[in-house]
Short mmCIF file of C-alpha atoms and ligand atoms in Angstrom, two decimals:
data_model
loop_
_atom_site.label_atom_id
_atom_site.label_comp_id
_atom_site.label_asym_id
_atom_site.label_seq_id
_atom_site.Cartn_x
_atom_site.Cartn_y
_atom_site.Cartn_z
CA UNK A 1 0.13 -0.43 0.41
CA UNK A 2 1.34 3.47 -0.68
CA UNK A 3 1.16 5.25 1.57
CA UNK A 4 1.84 9.35 2.90
CA UNK A 5 2.32 9.73 7.01
CA UNK A 6 3.16 12.27 8.98
CA UNK A 7 3.74 11.56 13.20
CA UNK A 8 3.02 14.96 14.89
CA UNK A 9 4.18 14.62 19.24
CA UNK A 10 5.91 16.54 21.35
CA UNK A 11 9.57 15.60 21.20
CA UNK A 12 9.36 12.02 23.43
CA UNK A 13 6.84 10.76 22.02
CA UNK A 14 8.00 7.58 20.71
CA UNK A 15 8.24 9.26 16.29
CA UNK A 16 11.07 8.02 16.36
CA UNK A 17 10.92 4.22 17.97
CA UNK A 18 7.57 4.17 15.97
CA UNK A 19 9.13 5.16 12.55
CA UNK A 20 11.08 2.53 12.28
CA UNK A 21 8.48 0.03 13.01
CA UNK A 22 5.73 1.07 10.49
CA UNK A 23 7.55 1.96 7.52
CA UNK A 24 8.67 -1.50 8.09
CA UNK A 25 5.04 -3.11 8.05
CA UNK A 26 4.12 -0.66 4.83
CA UNK A 27 7.31 -0.65 3.85
CA UNK A 28 7.32 3.10 2.99
CA UNK A 29 10.89 5.41 3.88
CA UNK A 30 11.00 6.92 6.67
CA UNK A 31 11.91 10.49 6.36
CA UNK A 32 13.45 11.84 10.05
CA UNK A 33 14.19 16.14 9.60
CA UNK A 34 15.96 15.61 13.41
CA UNK A 35 18.30 12.71 12.19
CA UNK A 36 18.91 14.57 8.57
CA UNK A 37 20.56 17.38 10.88
CA UNK A 38 22.30 15.17 13.19
CA UNK A 39 24.43 13.00 10.11
CA UNK A 40 24.57 16.89 9.07
CA UNK A 41 25.90 18.02 12.45
CA UNK A 42 27.52 14.90 12.39
CA UNK A 43 29.94 15.32 9.46
CA UNK A 44 30.25 19.34 9.85
CA UNK A 45 28.35 20.70 6.73
CA UNK A 46 27.35 23.73 5.95
CA UNK A 47 23.66 22.87 6.79
CA UNK A 48 24.82 21.22 10.35
CA UNK A 49 26.69 23.98 11.51
CA UNK A 50 24.07 26.10 10.71
CA UNK A 51 21.10 23.35 11.78
CA UNK A 52 23.54 22.74 15.16
CA UNK A 53 22.72 27.39 16.75
CA UNK A 54 19.02 26.18 16.60
CA UNK A 55 19.69 22.31 18.05
CA UNK A 56 21.42 22.84 21.30
CA UNK A 57 19.13 25.67 22.57
CA UNK A 58 15.96 23.36 21.58
CA UNK A 59 14.16 26.21 19.16
CA UNK A 60 13.19 25.05 15.33
CA UNK A 61 16.31 25.66 12.29
CA UNK A 62 14.49 28.15 10.24
CA UNK A 63 11.87 27.75 7.74
CA UNK A 64 13.97 28.40 4.80
CA UNK A 65 16.32 25.76 5.58
CA UNK A 66 14.79 23.59 6.61
CA UNK A 67 12.01 23.53 3.47
CA UNK A 68 14.43 23.78 1.03
CA UNK A 69 15.97 20.21 3.19
CA UNK A 70 13.28 18.62 2.71
CA UNK A 71 12.37 19.38 -0.67
CA UNK A 72 14.84 17.98 -1.55
CA UNK A 73 14.56 14.68 -0.01
CA UNK A 74 10.85 14.58 -1.21
CA UNK A 75 11.79 14.99 -4.80
CA UNK A 76 14.73 11.47 -4.61
CA UNK A 77 13.14 8.30 -6.01
CA UNK A 78 12.72 6.28 -3.11
CA UNK A 79 8.92 8.51 -1.59
CA UNK A 80 7.62 7.56 -4.56
CA UNK A 81 6.21 4.55 -3.13
CA UNK A 82 5.15 6.66 0.01
CA UNK A 83 7.12 7.86 3.15
CA UNK A 84 6.38 8.64 6.57
CA UNK A 85 7.12 11.86 7.80
CA UNK A 86 9.09 12.17 11.48
CA UNK A 87 9.26 15.64 13.10
CA UNK A 88 8.07 17.86 9.93
CA UNK A 89 5.89 19.73 9.73
CA UNK A 90 6.80 21.37 12.83
CA UNK A 91 4.46 24.85 12.09
CA UNK A 92 1.65 25.56 10.22
CA UNK A 93 4.38 27.40 7.45
CA UNK A 94 6.03 23.99 7.06
CA UNK A 95 2.45 21.94 7.10
CA UNK A 96 1.36 24.99 3.98
CA UNK A 97 4.87 24.35 2.55
CA UNK A 98 4.28 20.71 2.70
CA UNK A 99 0.62 20.98 1.44
CA UNK A 100 2.04 22.59 -2.05
CA UNK A 101 5.08 20.09 -1.99
CA UNK A 102 2.76 17.34 -2.80
CA UNK A 103 0.40 19.40 -5.07
CA UNK A 104 3.05 19.38 -7.20
CA UNK A 105 4.23 16.08 -6.84
CA UNK A 106 0.55 15.36 -6.89
CA UNK A 107 -0.20 13.33 -4.18
CA UNK A 108 -1.68 14.49 -0.98
CA UNK A 109 -1.29 13.11 2.00
CA UNK A 110 -2.74 10.11 3.36
CA UNK A 111 -2.89 10.40 6.68
CA UNK A 112 -1.79 12.65 9.94
CA UNK A 113 -1.49 10.75 13.72
CA UNK A 114 -1.03 12.59 16.77
CA UNK A 115 0.92 10.37 19.42
CA UNK A 116 -0.42 11.58 22.98
CA UNK A 117 1.54 11.19 26.00
CA UNK A 118 1.77 13.44 28.86
CA UNK A 119 4.69 15.54 29.83
CA UNK A 120 5.99 14.23 33.67
CA UNK A 121 5.74 10.42 30.91
CA UNK A 122 7.73 13.20 28.04
CA UNK A 123 10.48 14.15 30.87
CA UNK A 124 11.21 10.01 31.52
CA UNK A 125 11.85 8.99 28.18
CA UNK A 126 14.42 12.17 26.97
CA UNK A 127 16.11 12.46 29.91
CA UNK A 128 16.39 8.32 29.52
CA UNK A 129 16.61 8.52 25.93
CA UNK A 130 20.37 6.93 24.38
CA UNK A 131 20.79 6.19 20.76
CA UNK A 132 23.24 3.96 18.56
CA UNK A 133 26.37 5.83 16.88
CA UNK A 134 26.01 2.96 14.43
CA UNK A 135 22.96 2.04 13.22
CA UNK A 136 20.44 5.36 15.29
CA UNK A 137 18.45 2.52 16.49
CA UNK A 138 16.62 4.15 20.22
CA UNK A 139 17.29 3.40 23.42
CA UNK A 140 16.41 3.89 27.12
CA UNK A 141 18.20 2.96 30.24
CA UNK A 142 15.09 1.94 32.25
CA UNK A 143 12.30 1.41 29.34
CA UNK A 144 14.09 -0.15 26.64
CA UNK A 145 17.65 -1.20 27.80
CA UNK A 146 20.23 -2.98 25.80
CA UNK A 147 21.71 -6.29 27.59
CA UNK A 148 25.43 -4.92 28.20
CA UNK A 149 25.01 -0.68 29.13
CA UNK A 150 26.20 1.95 26.53
CA UNK A 151 26.88 -0.98 23.90
CA UNK A 152 23.88 -1.70 21.18
CA UNK A 153 22.12 -4.98 20.52
CA UNK A 154 21.37 -4.26 17.24
CA UNK A 155 24.95 -4.02 15.86
CA UNK A 156 27.24 -3.87 18.74
CA UNK A 157 28.19 0.22 17.69
CA UNK A 158 28.34 2.45 21.06
CA UNK A 159 25.00 4.74 21.93
CA UNK A 160 25.17 8.53 23.19
CA UNK A 161 22.92 10.97 24.71
CA UNK A 162 21.96 13.23 22.50
CA UNK A 163 22.73 17.17 23.21
CA UNK A 164 19.37 18.62 23.29
CA UNK A 165 17.75 15.70 25.78
CA UNK A 166 19.33 17.96 28.63
CA UNK A 167 16.14 18.65 31.44
CA UNK A 168 16.68 22.86 30.81
CA UNK A 169 16.82 22.04 26.76
CA UNK A 170 14.60 19.75 27.02
CA UNK A 171 11.71 22.35 28.82
CA UNK A 172 12.73 24.66 25.61
CA UNK A 173 11.81 21.59 23.19
CA UNK A 174 8.73 21.43 24.81
CA UNK A 175 7.63 25.33 25.07
CA UNK A 176 8.23 24.95 21.74
CA UNK A 177 5.95 22.34 21.03
CA UNK A 178 3.50 23.89 23.02
CA UNK A 179 3.48 27.06 20.83
CA UNK A 180 4.66 26.15 17.58
CA UNK A 181 3.97 22.79 16.37
CA UNK A 182 0.29 21.98 18.65
CA UNK A 183 -1.28 23.94 16.53
CA UNK A 184 -1.04 21.61 13.78
CA UNK A 185 -3.09 18.97 15.52
CA UNK A 186 -6.42 21.60 14.66
CA UNK A 187 -4.44 22.23 11.51
CA UNK A 188 -4.79 18.94 9.87
CA UNK A 189 -8.00 17.74 11.55
CA UNK A 190 -9.90 20.58 9.76
CA UNK A 191 -8.48 19.09 6.72
CA UNK A 192 -9.72 15.33 7.90
CA UNK A 193 -6.66 13.30 8.41
CA UNK A 194 -5.79 13.89 11.81
CA UNK A 195 -5.85 10.42 13.83
CA UNK A 196 -5.36 10.38 17.97
CA UNK A 197 -3.33 7.57 19.63
CA UNK A 198 -2.68 7.23 23.26
CA UNK A 199 0.95 6.42 22.35
CA UNK A 200 1.38 5.41 26.19
CA UNK A 201 2.04 1.97 27.03
CA UNK A 202 4.53 -0.31 25.79
CA UNK A 203 6.46 0.46 22.45
CA UNK A 204 4.81 -2.99 21.21
CA UNK A 205 1.58 -2.49 22.57
CA UNK A 206 1.49 1.38 20.68
CA UNK A 207 2.90 -0.22 17.41
CA UNK A 208 -0.17 -1.91 16.92
CA UNK A 209 -3.17 0.81 17.91
CA UNK A 210 -1.11 2.98 15.00
CA UNK A 211 -0.65 0.25 12.56
CA UNK A 212 -4.31 -0.31 13.05
CA UNK A 213 -5.59 3.28 13.31
CA UNK A 214 -3.47 3.84 10.10
CA UNK A 215 -5.39 0.66 8.79
CA UNK A 216 -8.60 2.36 8.99
CA UNK A 217 -7.86 5.53 8.26
CA UNK A 218 -6.65 4.66 5.18
CA UNK A 219 -8.37 1.45 3.96
P1 LIG B 1 10.47 11.38 19.75
O1 LIG B 1 11.02 10.47 18.41
O2 LIG B 1 9.39 11.35 19.40
O3 LIG B 1 12.16 12.03 19.74
P2 LIG B 1 11.32 8.99 20.16
O4 LIG B 1 11.07 8.04 19.56
O5 LIG B 1 13.08 9.24 19.69
O6 LIG B 1 10.97 9.53 20.65
O7 LIG B 1 11.39 7.93 22.32
C1 LIG B 1 12.25 9.03 23.26
C2 LIG B 1 12.51 8.26 24.15
O8 LIG B 1 11.10 7.03 24.61
C3 LIG B 1 13.40 6.39 23.79
O9 LIG B 1 14.55 6.14 24.78
C4 LIG B 1 12.43 5.99 23.56
O10 LIG B 1 13.01 4.46 23.61
C5 LIG B 1 11.46 5.71 24.88
N1 LIG B 1 10.17 5.35 24.16
C6 LIG B 1 10.07 5.11 22.70
N2 LIG B 1 7.66 4.84 23.16
C7 LIG B 1 7.83 4.08 24.23
C8 LIG B 1 7.25 4.04 24.45
N3 LIG B 1 5.98 3.27 24.32
N4 LIG B 1 7.43 2.97 25.72
C9 LIG B 1 8.25 3.53 27.50
N5 LIG B 1 9.26 4.49 26.27
C10 LIG B 1 9.47 4.49 24.70
P1 LIG B 2 13.94 16.05 16.51
O1 LIG B 2 14.79 14.63 15.91
O2 LIG B 2 12.96 15.57 15.60
O3 LIG B 2 13.77 15.67 18.19
O4 LIG B 2 14.57 17.10 16.19
C1 LIG B 2 15.30 17.67 17.11
C2 LIG B 2 16.03 19.49 16.79
O5 LIG B 2 16.52 19.50 15.97
C3 LIG B 2 14.49 20.08 17.01
O6 LIG B 2 15.28 20.48 18.23
C4 LIG B 2 15.23 21.29 15.85
O7 LIG B 2 16.24 22.29 16.76
C5 LIG B 2 15.71 20.74 14.96
N1 LIG B 2 14.42 20.21 13.94
C6 LIG B 2 14.13 18.94 13.39
N2 LIG B 2 13.09 19.24 13.21
C7 LIG B 2 12.66 20.08 12.31
C8 LIG B 2 11.56 20.51 11.49
N3 LIG B 2 10.69 20.38 11.15
N4 LIG B 2 11.74 22.19 11.84
C9 LIG B 2 12.40 23.14 12.85
N5 LIG B 2 13.65 22.08 13.43
C10 LIG B 2 14.01 20.83 13.03
#
């Protein structure tokens, strides 16, 4: 099934975790703007140097930079079979730009999955998040620990804690979500695309409910 889906939700809601399972389930590419920015930061590109200034303090990277990057990514061949956007759009301007880009490609969105989690749980999830340097898999020190601390079970790579998962930056990112990103919920509800999903409970349960909800919304 060719599916074009957006995941919306606060930082730590589990977008990246679920995107890995959902993209495999529906055989579509995962496009994470956060991952693309982090790869550019890691490689020291001009885009990475520009993005880092904003990421380090928990602010959004300017729309001009982000939208141009997504425009390039959506022009690639693999997107024709469907995609799952994780972390984009993050404000109404980006959502409107996405509508324009998809119109040019001749295909609109099928669904927007809103992942709902309360703030206390978000802070617990972000504070314990660890990511693999090697394969990018997401772990959690309590909820999803590796067998050997600091080492990825899947590829043996070293785990790291994201710099923006520090308490002050987490607070700022939650503010940014409330002020700039949460208006997307009504933006997409008005367009009949919104599918609300409780993202609390274990990862497998959330995945099962997400698959069910997406099949119902697009079936
Ligand atoms: P996001 O991409 O929305 O910022 P992540 O997918 O990176 O969120 O998840 C944040 C943290 O929460 C990670 O450490 C992940 O292992 C953990 N996590 C994700 N989903 C769940 C869940 N359903 N229950 C417990 N922990 C979870
Ligand atoms: P994420 O990996 O989705 O948590 O994103 C990490 C950081 O990357 C964010 O706090 C922003 O600084 C930046 N970022 C990711 N996606 C976007 C976006 N769509 N617009 C602006 N900034 C973004």
